[in-house]
mmCIF file with all atom_site columns, C-alpha atoms in Angstrom:
data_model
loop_
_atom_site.group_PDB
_atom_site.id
_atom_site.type_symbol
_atom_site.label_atom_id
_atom_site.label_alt_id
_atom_site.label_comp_id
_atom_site.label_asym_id
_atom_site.label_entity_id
_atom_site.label_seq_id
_atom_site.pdbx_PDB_ins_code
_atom_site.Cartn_x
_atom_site.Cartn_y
_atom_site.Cartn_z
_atom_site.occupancy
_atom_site.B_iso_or_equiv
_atom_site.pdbx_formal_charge
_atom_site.auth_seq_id
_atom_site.auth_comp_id
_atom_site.auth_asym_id
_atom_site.auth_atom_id
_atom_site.pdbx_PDB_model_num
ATOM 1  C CA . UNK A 1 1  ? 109.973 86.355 82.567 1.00 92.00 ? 1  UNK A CA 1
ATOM 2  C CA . UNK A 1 2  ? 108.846 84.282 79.383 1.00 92.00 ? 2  UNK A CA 1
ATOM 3  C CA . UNK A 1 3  ? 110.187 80.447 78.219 1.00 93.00 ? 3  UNK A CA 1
ATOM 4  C CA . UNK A 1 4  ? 110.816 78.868 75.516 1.00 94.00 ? 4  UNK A CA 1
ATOM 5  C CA . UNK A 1 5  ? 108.789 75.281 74.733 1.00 93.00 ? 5  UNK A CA 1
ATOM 6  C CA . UNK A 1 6  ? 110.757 72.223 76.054 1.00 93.00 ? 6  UNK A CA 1
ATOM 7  C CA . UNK A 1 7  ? 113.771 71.501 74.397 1.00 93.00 ? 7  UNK A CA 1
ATOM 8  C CA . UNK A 1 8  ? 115.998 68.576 74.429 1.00 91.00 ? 8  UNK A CA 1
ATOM 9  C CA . UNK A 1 9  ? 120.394 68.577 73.444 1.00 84.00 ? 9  UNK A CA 1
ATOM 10 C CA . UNK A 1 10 ? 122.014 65.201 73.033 1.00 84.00 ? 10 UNK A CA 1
ATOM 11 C CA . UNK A 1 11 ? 118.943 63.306 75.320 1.00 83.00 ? 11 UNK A CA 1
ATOM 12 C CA . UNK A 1 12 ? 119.007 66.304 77.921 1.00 89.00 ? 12 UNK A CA 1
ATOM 13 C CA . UNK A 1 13 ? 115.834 68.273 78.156 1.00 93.00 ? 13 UNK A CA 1
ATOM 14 C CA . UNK A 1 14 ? 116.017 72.446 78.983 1.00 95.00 ? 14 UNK A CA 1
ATOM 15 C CA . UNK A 1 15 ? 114.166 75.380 78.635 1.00 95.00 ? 15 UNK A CA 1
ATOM 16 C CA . UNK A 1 16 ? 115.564 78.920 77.752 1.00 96.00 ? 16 UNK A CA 1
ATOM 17 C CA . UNK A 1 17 ? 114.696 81.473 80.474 1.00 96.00 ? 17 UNK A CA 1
ATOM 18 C CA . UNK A 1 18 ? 114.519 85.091 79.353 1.00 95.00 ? 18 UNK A CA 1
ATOM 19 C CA . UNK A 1 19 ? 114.330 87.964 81.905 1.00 94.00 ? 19 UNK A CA 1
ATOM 20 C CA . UNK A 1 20 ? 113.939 91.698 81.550 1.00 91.00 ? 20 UNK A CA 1
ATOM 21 C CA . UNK A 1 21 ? 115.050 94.366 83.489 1.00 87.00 ? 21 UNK A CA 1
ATOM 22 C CA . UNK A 1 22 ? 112.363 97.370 82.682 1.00 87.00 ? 22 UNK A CA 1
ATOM 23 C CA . UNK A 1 23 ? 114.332 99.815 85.256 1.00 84.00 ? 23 UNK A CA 1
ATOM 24 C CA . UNK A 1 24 ? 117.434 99.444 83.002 1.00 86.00 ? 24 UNK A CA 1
ATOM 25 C CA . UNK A 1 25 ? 116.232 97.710 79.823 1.00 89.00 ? 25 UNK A CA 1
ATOM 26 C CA . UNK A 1 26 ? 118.844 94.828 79.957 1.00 92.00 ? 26 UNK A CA 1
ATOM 27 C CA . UNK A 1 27 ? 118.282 91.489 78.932 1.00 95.00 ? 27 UNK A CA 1
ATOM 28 C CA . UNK A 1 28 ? 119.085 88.047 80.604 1.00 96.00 ? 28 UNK A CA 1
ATOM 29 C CA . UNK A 1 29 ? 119.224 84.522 79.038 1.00 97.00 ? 29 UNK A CA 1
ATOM 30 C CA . UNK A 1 30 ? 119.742 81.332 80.777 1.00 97.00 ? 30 UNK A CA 1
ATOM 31 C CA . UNK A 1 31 ? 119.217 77.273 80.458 1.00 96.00 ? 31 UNK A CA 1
ATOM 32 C CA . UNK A 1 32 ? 117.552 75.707 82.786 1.00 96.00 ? 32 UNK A CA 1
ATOM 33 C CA . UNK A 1 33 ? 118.038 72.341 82.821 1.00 94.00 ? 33 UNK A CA 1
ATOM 34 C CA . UNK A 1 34 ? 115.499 69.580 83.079 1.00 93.00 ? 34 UNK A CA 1
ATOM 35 C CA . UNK A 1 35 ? 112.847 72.502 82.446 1.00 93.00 ? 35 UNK A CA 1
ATOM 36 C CA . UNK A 1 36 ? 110.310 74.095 84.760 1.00 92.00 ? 36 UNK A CA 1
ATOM 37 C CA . UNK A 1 37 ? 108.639 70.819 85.552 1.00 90.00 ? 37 UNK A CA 1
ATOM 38 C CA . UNK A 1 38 ? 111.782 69.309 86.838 1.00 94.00 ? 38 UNK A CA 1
ATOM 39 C CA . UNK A 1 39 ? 111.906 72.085 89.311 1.00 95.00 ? 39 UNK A CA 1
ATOM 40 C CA . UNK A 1 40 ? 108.588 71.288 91.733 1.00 94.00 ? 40 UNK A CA 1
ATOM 41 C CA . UNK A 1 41 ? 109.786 69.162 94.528 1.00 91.00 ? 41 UNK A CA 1
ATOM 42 C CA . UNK A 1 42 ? 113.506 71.586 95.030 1.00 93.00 ? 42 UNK A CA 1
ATOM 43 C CA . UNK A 1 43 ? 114.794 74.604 93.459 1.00 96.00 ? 43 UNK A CA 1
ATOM 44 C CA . UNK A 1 44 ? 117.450 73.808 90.414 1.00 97.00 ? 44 UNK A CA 1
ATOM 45 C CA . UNK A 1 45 ? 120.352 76.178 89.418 1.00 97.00 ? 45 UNK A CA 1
ATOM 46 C CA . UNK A 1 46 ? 120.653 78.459 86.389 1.00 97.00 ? 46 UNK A CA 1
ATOM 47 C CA . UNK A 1 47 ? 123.077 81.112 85.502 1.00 97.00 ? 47 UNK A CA 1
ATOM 48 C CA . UNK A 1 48 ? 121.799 83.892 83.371 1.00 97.00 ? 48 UNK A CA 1
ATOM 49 C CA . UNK A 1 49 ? 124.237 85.941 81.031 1.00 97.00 ? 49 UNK A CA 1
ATOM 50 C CA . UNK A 1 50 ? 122.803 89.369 79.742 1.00 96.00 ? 50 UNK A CA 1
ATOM 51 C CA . UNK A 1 51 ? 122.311 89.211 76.281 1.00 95.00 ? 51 UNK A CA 1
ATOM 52 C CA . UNK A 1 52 ? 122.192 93.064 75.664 1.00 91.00 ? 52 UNK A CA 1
ATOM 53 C CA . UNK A 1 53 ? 125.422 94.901 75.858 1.00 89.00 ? 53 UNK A CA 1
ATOM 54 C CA . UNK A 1 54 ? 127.090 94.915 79.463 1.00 86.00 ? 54 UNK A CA 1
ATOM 55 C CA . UNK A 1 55 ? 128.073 90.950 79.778 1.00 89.00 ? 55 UNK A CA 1
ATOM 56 C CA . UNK A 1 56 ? 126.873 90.293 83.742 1.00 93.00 ? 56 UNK A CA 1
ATOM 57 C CA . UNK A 1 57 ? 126.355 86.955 84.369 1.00 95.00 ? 57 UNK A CA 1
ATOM 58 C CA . UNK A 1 58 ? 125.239 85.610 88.008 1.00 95.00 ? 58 UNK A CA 1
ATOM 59 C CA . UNK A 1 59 ? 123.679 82.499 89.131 1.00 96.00 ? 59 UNK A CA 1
ATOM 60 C CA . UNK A 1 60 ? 120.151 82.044 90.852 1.00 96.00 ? 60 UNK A CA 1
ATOM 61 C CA . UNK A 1 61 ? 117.689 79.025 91.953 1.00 97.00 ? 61 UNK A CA 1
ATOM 62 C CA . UNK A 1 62 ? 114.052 78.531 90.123 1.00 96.00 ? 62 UNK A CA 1
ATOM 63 C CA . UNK A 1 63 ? 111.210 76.560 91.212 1.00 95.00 ? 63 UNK A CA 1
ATOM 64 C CA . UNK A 1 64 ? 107.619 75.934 90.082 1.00 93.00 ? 64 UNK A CA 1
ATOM 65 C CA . UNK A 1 65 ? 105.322 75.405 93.125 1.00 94.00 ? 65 UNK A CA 1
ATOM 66 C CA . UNK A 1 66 ? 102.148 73.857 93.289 1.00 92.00 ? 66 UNK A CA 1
ATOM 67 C CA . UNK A 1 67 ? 99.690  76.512 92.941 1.00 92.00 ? 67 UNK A CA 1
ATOM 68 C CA . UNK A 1 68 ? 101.305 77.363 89.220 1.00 89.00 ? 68 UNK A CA 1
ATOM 69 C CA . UNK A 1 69 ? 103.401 80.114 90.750 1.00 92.00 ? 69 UNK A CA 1
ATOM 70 C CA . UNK A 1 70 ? 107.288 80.618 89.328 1.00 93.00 ? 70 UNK A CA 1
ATOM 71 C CA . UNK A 1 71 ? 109.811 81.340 92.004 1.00 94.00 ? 71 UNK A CA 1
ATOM 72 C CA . UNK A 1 72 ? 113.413 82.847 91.249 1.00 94.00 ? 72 UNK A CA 1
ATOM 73 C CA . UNK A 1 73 ? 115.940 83.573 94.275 1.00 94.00 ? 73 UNK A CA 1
ATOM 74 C CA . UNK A 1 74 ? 118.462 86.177 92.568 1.00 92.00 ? 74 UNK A CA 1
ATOM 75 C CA . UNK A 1 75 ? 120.351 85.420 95.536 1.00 90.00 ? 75 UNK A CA 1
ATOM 76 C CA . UNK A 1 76 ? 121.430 89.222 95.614 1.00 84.00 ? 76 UNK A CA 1
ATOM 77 C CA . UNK A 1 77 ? 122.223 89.477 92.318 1.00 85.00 ? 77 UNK A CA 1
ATOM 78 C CA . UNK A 1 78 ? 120.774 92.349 90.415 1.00 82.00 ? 78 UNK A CA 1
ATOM 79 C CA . UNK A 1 79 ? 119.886 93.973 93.709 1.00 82.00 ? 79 UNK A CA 1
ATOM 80 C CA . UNK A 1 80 ? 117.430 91.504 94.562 1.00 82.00 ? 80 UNK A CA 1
ATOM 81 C CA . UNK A 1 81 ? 116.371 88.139 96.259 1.00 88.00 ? 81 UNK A CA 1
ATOM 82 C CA . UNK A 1 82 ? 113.305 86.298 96.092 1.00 92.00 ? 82 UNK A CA 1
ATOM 83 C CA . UNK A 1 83 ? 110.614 87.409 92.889 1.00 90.00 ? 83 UNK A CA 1
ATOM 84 C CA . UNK A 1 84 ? 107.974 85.229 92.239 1.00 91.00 ? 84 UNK A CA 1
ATOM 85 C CA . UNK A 1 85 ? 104.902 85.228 88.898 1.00 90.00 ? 85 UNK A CA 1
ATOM 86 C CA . UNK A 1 86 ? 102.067 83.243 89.150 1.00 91.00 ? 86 UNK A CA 1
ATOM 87 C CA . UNK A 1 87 ? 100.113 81.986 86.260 1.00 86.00 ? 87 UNK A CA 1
ATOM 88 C CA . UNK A 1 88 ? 100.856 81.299 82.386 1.00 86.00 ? 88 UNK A CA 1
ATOM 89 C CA . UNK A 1 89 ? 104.422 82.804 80.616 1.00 88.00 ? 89 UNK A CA 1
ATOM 90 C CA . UNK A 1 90 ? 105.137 85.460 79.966 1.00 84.00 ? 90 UNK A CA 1
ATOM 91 C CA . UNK A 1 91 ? 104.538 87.346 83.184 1.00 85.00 ? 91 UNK A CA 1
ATOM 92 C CA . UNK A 1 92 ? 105.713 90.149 85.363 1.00 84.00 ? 92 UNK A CA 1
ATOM 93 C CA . UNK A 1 93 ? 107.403 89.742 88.752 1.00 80.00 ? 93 UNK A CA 1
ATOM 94 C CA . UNK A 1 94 ? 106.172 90.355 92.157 1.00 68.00 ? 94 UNK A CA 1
ATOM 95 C CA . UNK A 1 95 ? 108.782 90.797 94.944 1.00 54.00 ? 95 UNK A CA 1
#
C-alpha cells in the first residue's frame, strides 16, 4: 500500500490510495476522503477501481490506529477481509 501527500479539491482534503496485488500483478487506486488522519477514531469508506487492465472496482473501510498501524477491511473483496501495515508508506500487508 503507498499514499500520496495530502491533497485538497474545491476545500475537500483526500489522499490517493494505491494497492498492489503481487499474486496477480493488478493495480488498485482509490480516494480516500478526509485522508488517513481523518480515519483514527472510525473506519471511513473508499472504493478502489483497478487501474491496470480488468476494471474491478469494490468498496472497503480504512483506519489508522494509534500505534501507527494502517487497517483495510476488503470486506471479501479480492478474496480477503481484514489486512493491516504498520509503520511509514509504502508497506506490505499482513493478514
Amino acid at each position: 500500500m503507498a499514499a500520496t501527500a495530502l491533497s485538497s479539491n474545491e476545500g475537500t482534503n483526500f489522499q490517493t490510495i494505491s494497492l498492489t496485488d503481487y499474486n496477480t500483478g493488478s493495480n488498485y487506486s482509490g480516494m480516500l476522503w478526509g485522508g488517513l488522519n481523518a480515519c483514527t477514531t472510525s473506519e471511513c469508506p473508499i472504493r478502489f477501481h483497478e487501474t491496470s487492465a480488468g476494471g474491478y472496482t469494490f468498496n472497503a473501510k480504512m483506519w489508522r490506529t494509534s500505534n501507527g498501524c494502517h487497517n483495510i477491511d476488503f470486506e471479501g473483496a479480492l478474496d480477503a477481509h481484514h489486512v493491516y501495515c504498520c509503520g511509514s508508506l509504502p508497506r506490505d500487508f499482513t493478514a
